[in-house]
PDB file of C-alpha atoms in Angstrom:
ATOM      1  CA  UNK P   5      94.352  72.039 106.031  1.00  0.00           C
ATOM      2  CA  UNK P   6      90.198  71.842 106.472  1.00  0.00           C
ATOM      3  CA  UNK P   7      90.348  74.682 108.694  1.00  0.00           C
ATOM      4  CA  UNK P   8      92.206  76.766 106.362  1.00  0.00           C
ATOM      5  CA  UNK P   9      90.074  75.645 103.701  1.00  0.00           C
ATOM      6  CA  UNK P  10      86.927  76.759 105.762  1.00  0.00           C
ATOM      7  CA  UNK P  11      88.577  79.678 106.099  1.00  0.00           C
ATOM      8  CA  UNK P  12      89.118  80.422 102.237  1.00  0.00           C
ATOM      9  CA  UNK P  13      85.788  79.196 101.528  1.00  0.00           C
ATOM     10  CA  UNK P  14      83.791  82.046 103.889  1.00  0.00           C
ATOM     11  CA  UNK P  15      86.383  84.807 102.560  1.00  0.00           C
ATOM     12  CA  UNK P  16      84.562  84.004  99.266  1.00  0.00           C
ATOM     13  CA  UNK P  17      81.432  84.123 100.951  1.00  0.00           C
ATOM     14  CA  UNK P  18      81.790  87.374 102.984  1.00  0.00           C
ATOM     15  CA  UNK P  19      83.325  89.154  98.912  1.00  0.00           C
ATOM     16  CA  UNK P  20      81.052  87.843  96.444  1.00  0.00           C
ATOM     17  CA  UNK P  21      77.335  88.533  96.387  1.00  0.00           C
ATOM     18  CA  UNK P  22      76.936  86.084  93.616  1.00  0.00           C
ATOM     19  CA  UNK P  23      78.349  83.181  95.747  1.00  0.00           C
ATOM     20  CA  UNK P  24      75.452  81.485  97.398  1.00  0.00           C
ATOM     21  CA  UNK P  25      76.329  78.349  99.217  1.00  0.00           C
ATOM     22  CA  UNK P  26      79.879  76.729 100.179  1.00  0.00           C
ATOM     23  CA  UNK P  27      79.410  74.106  98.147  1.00  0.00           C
ATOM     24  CA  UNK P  28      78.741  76.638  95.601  1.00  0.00           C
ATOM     25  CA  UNK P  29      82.007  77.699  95.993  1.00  0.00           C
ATOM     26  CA  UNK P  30      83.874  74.623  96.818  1.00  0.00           C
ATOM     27  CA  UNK P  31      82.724  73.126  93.616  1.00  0.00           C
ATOM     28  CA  UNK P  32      82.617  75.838  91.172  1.00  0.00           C
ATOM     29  CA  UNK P  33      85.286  78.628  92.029  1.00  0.00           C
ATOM     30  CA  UNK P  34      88.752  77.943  90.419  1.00  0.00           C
ATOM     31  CA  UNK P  35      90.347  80.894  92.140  1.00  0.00           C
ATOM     32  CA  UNK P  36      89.742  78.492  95.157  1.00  0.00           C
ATOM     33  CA  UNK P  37      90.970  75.270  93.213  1.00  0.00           C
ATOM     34  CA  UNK P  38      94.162  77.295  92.049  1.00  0.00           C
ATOM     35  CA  UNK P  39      94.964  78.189  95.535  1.00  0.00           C
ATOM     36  CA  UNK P  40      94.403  74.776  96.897  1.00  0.00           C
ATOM     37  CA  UNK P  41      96.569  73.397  94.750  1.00  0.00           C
ATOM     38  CA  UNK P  42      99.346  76.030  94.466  1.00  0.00           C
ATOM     39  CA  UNK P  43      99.584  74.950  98.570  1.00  0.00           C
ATOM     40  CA  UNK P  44     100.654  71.486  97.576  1.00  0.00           C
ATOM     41  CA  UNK P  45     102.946  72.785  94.797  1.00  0.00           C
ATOM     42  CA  UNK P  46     104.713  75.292  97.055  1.00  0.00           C
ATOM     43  CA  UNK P  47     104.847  72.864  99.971  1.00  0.00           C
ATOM     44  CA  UNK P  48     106.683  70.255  97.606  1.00  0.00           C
ATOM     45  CA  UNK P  49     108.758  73.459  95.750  1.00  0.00           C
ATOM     46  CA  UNK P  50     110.465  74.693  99.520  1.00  0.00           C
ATOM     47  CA  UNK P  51     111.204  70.840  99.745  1.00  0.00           C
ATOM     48  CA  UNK P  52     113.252  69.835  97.381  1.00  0.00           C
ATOM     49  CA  UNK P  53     110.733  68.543  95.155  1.00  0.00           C
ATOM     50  CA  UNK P  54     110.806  71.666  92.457  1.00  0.00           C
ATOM     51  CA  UNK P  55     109.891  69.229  89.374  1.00  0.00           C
ATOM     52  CA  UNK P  56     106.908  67.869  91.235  1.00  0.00           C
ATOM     53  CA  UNK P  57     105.992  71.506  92.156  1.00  0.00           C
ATOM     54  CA  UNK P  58     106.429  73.058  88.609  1.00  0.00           C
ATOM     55  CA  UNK P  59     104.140  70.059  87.525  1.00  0.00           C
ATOM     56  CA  UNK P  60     101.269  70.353  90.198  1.00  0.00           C
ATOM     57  CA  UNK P  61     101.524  73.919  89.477  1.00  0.00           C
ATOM     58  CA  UNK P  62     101.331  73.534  85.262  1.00  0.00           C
ATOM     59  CA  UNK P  63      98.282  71.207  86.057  1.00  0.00           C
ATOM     60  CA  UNK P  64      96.542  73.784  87.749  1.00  0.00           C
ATOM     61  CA  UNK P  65      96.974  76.299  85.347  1.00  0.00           C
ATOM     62  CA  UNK P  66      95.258  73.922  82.740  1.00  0.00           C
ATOM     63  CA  UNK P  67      92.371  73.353  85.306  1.00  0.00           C
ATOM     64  CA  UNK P  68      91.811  76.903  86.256  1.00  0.00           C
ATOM     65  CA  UNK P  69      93.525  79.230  83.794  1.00  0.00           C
ATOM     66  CA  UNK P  70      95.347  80.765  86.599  1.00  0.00           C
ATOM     67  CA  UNK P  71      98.972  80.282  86.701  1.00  0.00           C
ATOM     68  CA  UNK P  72     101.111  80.205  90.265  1.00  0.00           C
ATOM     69  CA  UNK P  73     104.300  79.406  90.445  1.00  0.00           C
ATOM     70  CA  UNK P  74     105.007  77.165  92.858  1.00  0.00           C
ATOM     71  CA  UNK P  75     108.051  79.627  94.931  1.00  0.00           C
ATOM     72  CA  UNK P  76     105.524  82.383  95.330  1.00  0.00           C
ATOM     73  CA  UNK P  77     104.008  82.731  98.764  1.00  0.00           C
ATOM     74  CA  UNK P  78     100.616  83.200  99.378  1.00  0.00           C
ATOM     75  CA  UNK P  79      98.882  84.567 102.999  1.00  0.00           C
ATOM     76  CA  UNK P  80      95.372  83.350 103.771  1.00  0.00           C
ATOM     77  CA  UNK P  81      91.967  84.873 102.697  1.00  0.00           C
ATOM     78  CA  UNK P  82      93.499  85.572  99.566  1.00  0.00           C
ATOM     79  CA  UNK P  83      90.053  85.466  96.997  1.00  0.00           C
ATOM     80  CA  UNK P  84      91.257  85.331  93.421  1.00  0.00           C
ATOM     81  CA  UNK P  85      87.387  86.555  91.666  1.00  0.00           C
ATOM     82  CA  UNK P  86      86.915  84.405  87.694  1.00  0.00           C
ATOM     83  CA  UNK P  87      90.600  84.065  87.982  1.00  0.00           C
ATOM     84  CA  UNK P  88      91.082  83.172  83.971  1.00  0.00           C
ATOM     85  CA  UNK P  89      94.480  84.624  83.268  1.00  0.00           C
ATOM     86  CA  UNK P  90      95.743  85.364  86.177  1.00  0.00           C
ATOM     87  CA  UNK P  91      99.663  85.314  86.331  1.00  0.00           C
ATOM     88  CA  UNK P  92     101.817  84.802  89.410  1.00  0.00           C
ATOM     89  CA  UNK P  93     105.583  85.118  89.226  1.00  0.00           C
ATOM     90  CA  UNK P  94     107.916  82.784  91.650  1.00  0.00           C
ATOM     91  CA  UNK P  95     108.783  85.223  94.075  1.00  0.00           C
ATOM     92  CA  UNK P  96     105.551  87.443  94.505  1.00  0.00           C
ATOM     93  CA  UNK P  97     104.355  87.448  97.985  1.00  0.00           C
ATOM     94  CA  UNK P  98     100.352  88.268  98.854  1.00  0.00           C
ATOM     95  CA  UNK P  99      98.934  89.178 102.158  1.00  0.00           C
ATOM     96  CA  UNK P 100      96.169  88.465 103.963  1.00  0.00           C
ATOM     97  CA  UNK P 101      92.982  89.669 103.084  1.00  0.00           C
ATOM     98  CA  UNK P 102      94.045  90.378  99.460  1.00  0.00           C
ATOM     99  CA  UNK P 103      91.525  90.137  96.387  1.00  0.00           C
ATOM    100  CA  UNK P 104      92.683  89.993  92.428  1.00  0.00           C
ATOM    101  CA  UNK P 105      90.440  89.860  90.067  1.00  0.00           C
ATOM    102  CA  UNK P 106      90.770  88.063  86.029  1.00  0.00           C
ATOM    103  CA  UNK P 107      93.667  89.277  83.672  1.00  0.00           C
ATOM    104  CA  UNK P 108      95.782  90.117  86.336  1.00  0.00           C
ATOM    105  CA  UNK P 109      99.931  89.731  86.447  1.00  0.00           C
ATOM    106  CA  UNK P 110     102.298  89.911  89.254  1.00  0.00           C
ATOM    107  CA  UNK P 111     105.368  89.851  86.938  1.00  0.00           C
ATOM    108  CA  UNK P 112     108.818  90.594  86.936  1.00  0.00           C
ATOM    109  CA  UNK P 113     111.229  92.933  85.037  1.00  0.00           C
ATOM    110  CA  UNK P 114     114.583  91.512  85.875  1.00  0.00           C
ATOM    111  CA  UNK P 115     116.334  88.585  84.698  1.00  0.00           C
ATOM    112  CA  UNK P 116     118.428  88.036  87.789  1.00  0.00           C
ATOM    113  CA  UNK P 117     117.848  84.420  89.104  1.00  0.00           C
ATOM    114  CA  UNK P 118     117.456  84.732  92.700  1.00  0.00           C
ATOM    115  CA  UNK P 119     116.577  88.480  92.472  1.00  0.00           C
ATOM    116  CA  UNK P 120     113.879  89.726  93.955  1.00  0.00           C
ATOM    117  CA  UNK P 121     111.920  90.310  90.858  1.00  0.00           C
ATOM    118  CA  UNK P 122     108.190  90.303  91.602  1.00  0.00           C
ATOM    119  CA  UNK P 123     105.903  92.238  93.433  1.00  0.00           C
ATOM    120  CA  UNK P 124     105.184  91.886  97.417  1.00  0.00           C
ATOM    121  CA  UNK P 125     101.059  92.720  98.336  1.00  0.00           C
ATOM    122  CA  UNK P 126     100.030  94.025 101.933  1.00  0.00           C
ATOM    123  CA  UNK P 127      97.487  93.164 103.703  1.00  0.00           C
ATOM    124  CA  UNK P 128      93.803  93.410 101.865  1.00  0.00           C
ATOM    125  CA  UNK P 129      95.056  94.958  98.888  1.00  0.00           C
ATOM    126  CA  UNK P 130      92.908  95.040  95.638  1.00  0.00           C
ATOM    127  CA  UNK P 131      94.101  94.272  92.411  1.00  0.00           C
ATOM    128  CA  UNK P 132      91.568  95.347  89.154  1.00  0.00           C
ATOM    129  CA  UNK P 133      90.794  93.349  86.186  1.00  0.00           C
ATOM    130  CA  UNK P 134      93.999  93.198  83.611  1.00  0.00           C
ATOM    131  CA  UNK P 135      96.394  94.962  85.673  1.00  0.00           C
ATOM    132  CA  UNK P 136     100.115  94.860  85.039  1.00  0.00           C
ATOM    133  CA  UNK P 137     101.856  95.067  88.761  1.00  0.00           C
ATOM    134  CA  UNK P 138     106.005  94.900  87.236  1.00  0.00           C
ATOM    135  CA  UNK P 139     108.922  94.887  89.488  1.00  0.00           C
ATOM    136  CA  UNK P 140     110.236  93.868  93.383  1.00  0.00           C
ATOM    137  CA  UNK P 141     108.606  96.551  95.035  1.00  0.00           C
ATOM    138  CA  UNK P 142     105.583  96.673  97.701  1.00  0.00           C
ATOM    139  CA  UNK P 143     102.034  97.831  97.311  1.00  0.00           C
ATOM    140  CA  UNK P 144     101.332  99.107 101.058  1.00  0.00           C
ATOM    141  CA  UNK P 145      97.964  97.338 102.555  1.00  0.00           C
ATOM    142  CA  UNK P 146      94.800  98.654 102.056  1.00  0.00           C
ATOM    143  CA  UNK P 147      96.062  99.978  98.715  1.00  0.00           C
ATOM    144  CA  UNK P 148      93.846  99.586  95.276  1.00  0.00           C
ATOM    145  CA  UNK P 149      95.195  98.802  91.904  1.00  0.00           C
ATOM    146  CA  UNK P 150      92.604  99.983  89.250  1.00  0.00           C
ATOM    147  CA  UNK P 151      91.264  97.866  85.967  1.00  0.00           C
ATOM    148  CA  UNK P 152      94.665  97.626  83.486  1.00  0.00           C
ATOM    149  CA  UNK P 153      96.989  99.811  85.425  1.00  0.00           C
ATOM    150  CA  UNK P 154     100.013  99.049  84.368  1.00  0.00           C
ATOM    151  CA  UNK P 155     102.065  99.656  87.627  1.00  0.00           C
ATOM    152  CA  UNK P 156     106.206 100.357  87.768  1.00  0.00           C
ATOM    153  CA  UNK P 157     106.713 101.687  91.329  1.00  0.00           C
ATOM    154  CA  UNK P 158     105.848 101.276  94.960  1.00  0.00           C
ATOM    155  CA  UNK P 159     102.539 102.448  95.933  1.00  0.00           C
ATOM    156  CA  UNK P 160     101.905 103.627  99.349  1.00  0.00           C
ATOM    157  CA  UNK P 161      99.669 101.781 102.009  1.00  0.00           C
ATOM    158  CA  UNK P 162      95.742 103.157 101.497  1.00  0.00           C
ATOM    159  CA  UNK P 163      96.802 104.833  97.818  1.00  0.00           C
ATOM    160  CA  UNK P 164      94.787 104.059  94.587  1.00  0.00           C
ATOM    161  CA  UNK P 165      97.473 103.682  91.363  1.00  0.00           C
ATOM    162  CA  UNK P 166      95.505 103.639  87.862  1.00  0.00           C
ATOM    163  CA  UNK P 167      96.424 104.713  84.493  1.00  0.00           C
ATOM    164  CA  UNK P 168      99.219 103.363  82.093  1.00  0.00           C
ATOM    165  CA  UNK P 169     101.940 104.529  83.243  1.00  0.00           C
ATOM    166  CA  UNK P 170     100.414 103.968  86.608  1.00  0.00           C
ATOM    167  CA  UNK P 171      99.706 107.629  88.827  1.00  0.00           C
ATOM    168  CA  UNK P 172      99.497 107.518  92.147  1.00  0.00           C
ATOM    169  CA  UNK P 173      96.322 109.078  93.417  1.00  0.00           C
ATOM    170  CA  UNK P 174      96.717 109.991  97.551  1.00  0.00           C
ATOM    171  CA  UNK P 175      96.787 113.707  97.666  1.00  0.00           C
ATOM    172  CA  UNK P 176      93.511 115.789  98.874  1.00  0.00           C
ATOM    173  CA  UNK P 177      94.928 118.018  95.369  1.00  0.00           C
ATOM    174  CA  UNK P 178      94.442 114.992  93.270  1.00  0.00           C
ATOM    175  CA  UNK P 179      90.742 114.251  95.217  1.00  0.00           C
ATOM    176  CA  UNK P 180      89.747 117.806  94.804  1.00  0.00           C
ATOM    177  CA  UNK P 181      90.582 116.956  91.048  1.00  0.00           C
ATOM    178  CA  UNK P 182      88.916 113.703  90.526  1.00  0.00           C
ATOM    179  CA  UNK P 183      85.618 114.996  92.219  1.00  0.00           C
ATOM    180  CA  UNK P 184      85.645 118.298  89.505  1.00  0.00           C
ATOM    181  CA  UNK P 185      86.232 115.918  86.930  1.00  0.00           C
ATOM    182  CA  UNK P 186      83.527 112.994  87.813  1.00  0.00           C
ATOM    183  CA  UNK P 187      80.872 116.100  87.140  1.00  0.00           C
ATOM    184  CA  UNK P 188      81.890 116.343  83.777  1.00  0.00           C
ATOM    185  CA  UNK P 189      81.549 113.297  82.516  1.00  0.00           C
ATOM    186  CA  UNK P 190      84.971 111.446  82.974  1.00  0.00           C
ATOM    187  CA  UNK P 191      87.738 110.490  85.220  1.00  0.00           C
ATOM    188  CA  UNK P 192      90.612 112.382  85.947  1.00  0.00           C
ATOM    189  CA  UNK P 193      92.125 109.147  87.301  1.00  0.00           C
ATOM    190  CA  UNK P 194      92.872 108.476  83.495  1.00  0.00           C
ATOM    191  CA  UNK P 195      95.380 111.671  83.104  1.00  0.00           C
ATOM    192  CA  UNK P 196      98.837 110.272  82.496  1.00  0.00           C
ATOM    193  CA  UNK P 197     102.414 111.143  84.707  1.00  0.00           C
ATOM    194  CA  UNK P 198     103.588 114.658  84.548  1.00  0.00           C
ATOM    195  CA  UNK P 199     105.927 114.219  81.515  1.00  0.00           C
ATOM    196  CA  UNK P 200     102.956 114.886  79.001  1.00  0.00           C
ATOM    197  CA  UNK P 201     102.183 118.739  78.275  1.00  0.00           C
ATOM    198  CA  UNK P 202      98.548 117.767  77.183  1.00  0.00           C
ATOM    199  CA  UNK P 203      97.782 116.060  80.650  1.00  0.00           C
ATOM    200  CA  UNK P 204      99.141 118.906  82.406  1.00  0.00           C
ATOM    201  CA  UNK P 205      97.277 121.140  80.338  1.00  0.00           C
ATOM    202  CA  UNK P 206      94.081 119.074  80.947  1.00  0.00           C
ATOM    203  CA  UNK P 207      94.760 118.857  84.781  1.00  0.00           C
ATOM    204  CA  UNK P 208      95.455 122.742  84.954  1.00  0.00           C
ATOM    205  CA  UNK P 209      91.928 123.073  83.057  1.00  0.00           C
ATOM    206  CA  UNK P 210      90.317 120.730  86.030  1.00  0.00           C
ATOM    207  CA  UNK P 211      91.491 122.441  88.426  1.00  0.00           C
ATOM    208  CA  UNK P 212      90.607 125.865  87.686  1.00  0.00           C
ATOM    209  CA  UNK P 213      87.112 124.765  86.836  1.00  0.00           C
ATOM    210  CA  UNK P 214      87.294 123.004  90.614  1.00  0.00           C
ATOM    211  CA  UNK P 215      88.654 126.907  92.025  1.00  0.00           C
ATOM    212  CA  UNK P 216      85.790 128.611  89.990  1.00  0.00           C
ATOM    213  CA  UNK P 217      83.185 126.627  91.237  1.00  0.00           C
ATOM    214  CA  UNK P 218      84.143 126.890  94.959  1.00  0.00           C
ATOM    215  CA  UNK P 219      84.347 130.865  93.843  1.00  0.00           C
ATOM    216  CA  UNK P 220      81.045 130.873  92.779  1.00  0.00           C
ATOM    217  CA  UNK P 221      79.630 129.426  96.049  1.00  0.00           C
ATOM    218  CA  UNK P 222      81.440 131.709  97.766  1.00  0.00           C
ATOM    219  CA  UNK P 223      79.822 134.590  95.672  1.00  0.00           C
ATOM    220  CA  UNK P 224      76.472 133.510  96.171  1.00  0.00           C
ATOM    221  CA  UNK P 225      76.974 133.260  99.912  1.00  0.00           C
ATOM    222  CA  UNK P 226      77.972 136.765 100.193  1.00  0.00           C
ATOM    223  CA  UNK P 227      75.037 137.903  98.373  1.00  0.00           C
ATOM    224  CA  UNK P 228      72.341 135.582 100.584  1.00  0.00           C
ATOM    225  CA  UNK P 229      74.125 137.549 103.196  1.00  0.00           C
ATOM    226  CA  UNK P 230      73.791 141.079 102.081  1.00  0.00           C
ATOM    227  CA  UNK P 231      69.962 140.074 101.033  1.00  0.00           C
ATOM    228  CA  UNK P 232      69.156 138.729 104.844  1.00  0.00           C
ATOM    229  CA  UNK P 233      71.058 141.664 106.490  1.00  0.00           C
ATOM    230  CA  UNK P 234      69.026 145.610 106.825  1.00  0.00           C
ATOM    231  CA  UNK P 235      70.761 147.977 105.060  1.00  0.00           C
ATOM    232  CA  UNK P 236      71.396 149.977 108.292  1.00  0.00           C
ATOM    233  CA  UNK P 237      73.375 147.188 109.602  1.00  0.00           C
ATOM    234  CA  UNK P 238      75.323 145.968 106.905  1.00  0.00           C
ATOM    235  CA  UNK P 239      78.951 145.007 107.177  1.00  0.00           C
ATOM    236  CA  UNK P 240      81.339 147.064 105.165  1.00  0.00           C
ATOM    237  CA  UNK P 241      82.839 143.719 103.825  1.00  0.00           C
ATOM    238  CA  UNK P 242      80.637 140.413 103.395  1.00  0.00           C
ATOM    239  CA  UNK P 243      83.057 138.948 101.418  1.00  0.00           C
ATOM    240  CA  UNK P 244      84.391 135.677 102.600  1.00  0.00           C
ATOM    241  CA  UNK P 245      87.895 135.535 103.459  1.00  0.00           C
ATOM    242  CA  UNK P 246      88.738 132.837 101.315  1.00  0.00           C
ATOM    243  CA  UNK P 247      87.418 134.407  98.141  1.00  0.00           C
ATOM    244  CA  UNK P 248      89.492 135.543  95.519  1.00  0.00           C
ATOM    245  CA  UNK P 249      89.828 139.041  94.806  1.00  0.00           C
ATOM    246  CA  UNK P 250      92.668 138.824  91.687  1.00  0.00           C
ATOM    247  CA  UNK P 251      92.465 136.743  88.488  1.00  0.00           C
ATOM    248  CA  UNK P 252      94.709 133.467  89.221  1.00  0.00           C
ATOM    249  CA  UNK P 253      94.002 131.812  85.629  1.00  0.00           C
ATOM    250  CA  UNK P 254      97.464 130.869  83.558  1.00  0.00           C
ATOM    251  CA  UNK P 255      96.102 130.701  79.995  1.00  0.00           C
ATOM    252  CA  UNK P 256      99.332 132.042  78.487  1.00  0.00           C
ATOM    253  CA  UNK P 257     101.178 128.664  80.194  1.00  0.00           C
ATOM    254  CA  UNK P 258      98.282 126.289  79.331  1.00  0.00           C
ATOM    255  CA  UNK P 259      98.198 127.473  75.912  1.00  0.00           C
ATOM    256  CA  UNK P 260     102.643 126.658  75.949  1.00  0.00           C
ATOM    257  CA  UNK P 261     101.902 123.281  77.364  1.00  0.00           C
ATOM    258  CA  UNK P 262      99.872 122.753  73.993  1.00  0.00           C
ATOM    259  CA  UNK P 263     101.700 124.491  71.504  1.00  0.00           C
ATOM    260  CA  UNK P 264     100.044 127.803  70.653  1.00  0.00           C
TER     261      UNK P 264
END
């Protein structure tokens, strides 16, 4: 028990610059207090002793604010940061390593007793402020859940899922995408599924200003290169081979996708 207590007490440690002693965090973090006691509650709920679990488990909840039931099963190293809100259905399972932060719910959306009907965390996955994770599926390890994603499916090991409905962000397309998007001013993490003409629209619009601005590098490479290069000994053709030589713009099916 102490030495798995030590062990929760340095995960703290090693995740939260604003923790600055153990007793600090022994004393003063109820993710740590929830945990602790949801131990005691699940040891007594695989027992037999399901009233005395539900009851350790209610207490805690009106210690902490963070609500576990007592059938859910819970891997060390598990850090739950502020905690205040936190919801944690019966048969949610969290690995090792894993950190969720205030607001958060592991729910269910079936109302099958004895159903699998909440989620099951990897190993060090991270769970954002508010988010919604519905449903007996697996988030792979490594995998992030962003601030009030609400999220419906499985999401692969190492993926990011944000947005309501959730979108899974993995592909290098979807990088490319965010990257073109952080330079003007907002997140393309926040366009919705593919079901919504607009947010195709927008995501068509992202991605040709992504292609134009790799064109334009290209364009200004080739002329560097006819500007360092004698006349005499200039290539018939500087122009990169990945350069575009035809228009590739679809404004007649963006302008569909919006109505005009």
């Amino acid at each position: 028990m102490f030495t798995r207590l030590r062990s929760d007490i340095q995960c703290i440690l090693e995740r939260d610059p604003a923790a600055r002693s153990r007793w600090e965090v022994l004393t003063c973090y109820p993710g740590l207090h929830a945990l602790v006691l949801h131990r005691r509650a699940h040891w007594c709920w695989t027992h037999g002793l399901k009233w005395l679990g539900r009851f350790i488990s209610h207490t805690a909840r009106w210690l902490t604010g963070i609500e576990i039931h007592p059938g859910a099963q819970i891997a060390p190293c598990v850090f739950i940061d502020h905690g205040m809100g936190v919801v944690i259905g019966e048969t949610a399972e969290i690995g090792p390593g894993c950190t969720i932060y205030h607001g958060v719910t592991l729910g269910g959306t079936s109302l099958y007793k004895g159903a699998k009907r909440h989620p099951t965390l990897g190993a060090n996955v991270v769970v954002g402020a508010g988010a919604k994770v519905l449903g007996g599926f697996t988030v792979g390890d490594g995998a992030k859940i962003g601030s009030n994603a609400v999220v419906t499916k499985p999401v692969p090991a190492g993926a990011t899922a944000v947005g309501n409905p959730a979108r899974i962000i993995e592909a290098q397309a979807d990088v490319r995408r965010e990257e073109a998007a952080s330079k003007m001013g907002f997140s393309a993490y926040g366009v919705t599924q593919s079901d919504d003409p607009l947010a195709q629209a927008l995501r068509g619009l992202i991605d040709s200003a992504s292609t134009q601005e790799h064109q334009i590098a290209l364009l200004w490479q080739a002329i560097e290169k006819l500007a360092a290069t004698p006349a005499s000994s200039q290539s018939p053709d500087c122009v990169p081979v990945d350069a575009a030589r035809q228009e590739h713009f679809e404004a007649d099916k963006l302008n569909a996708l919006v109505g005009k």
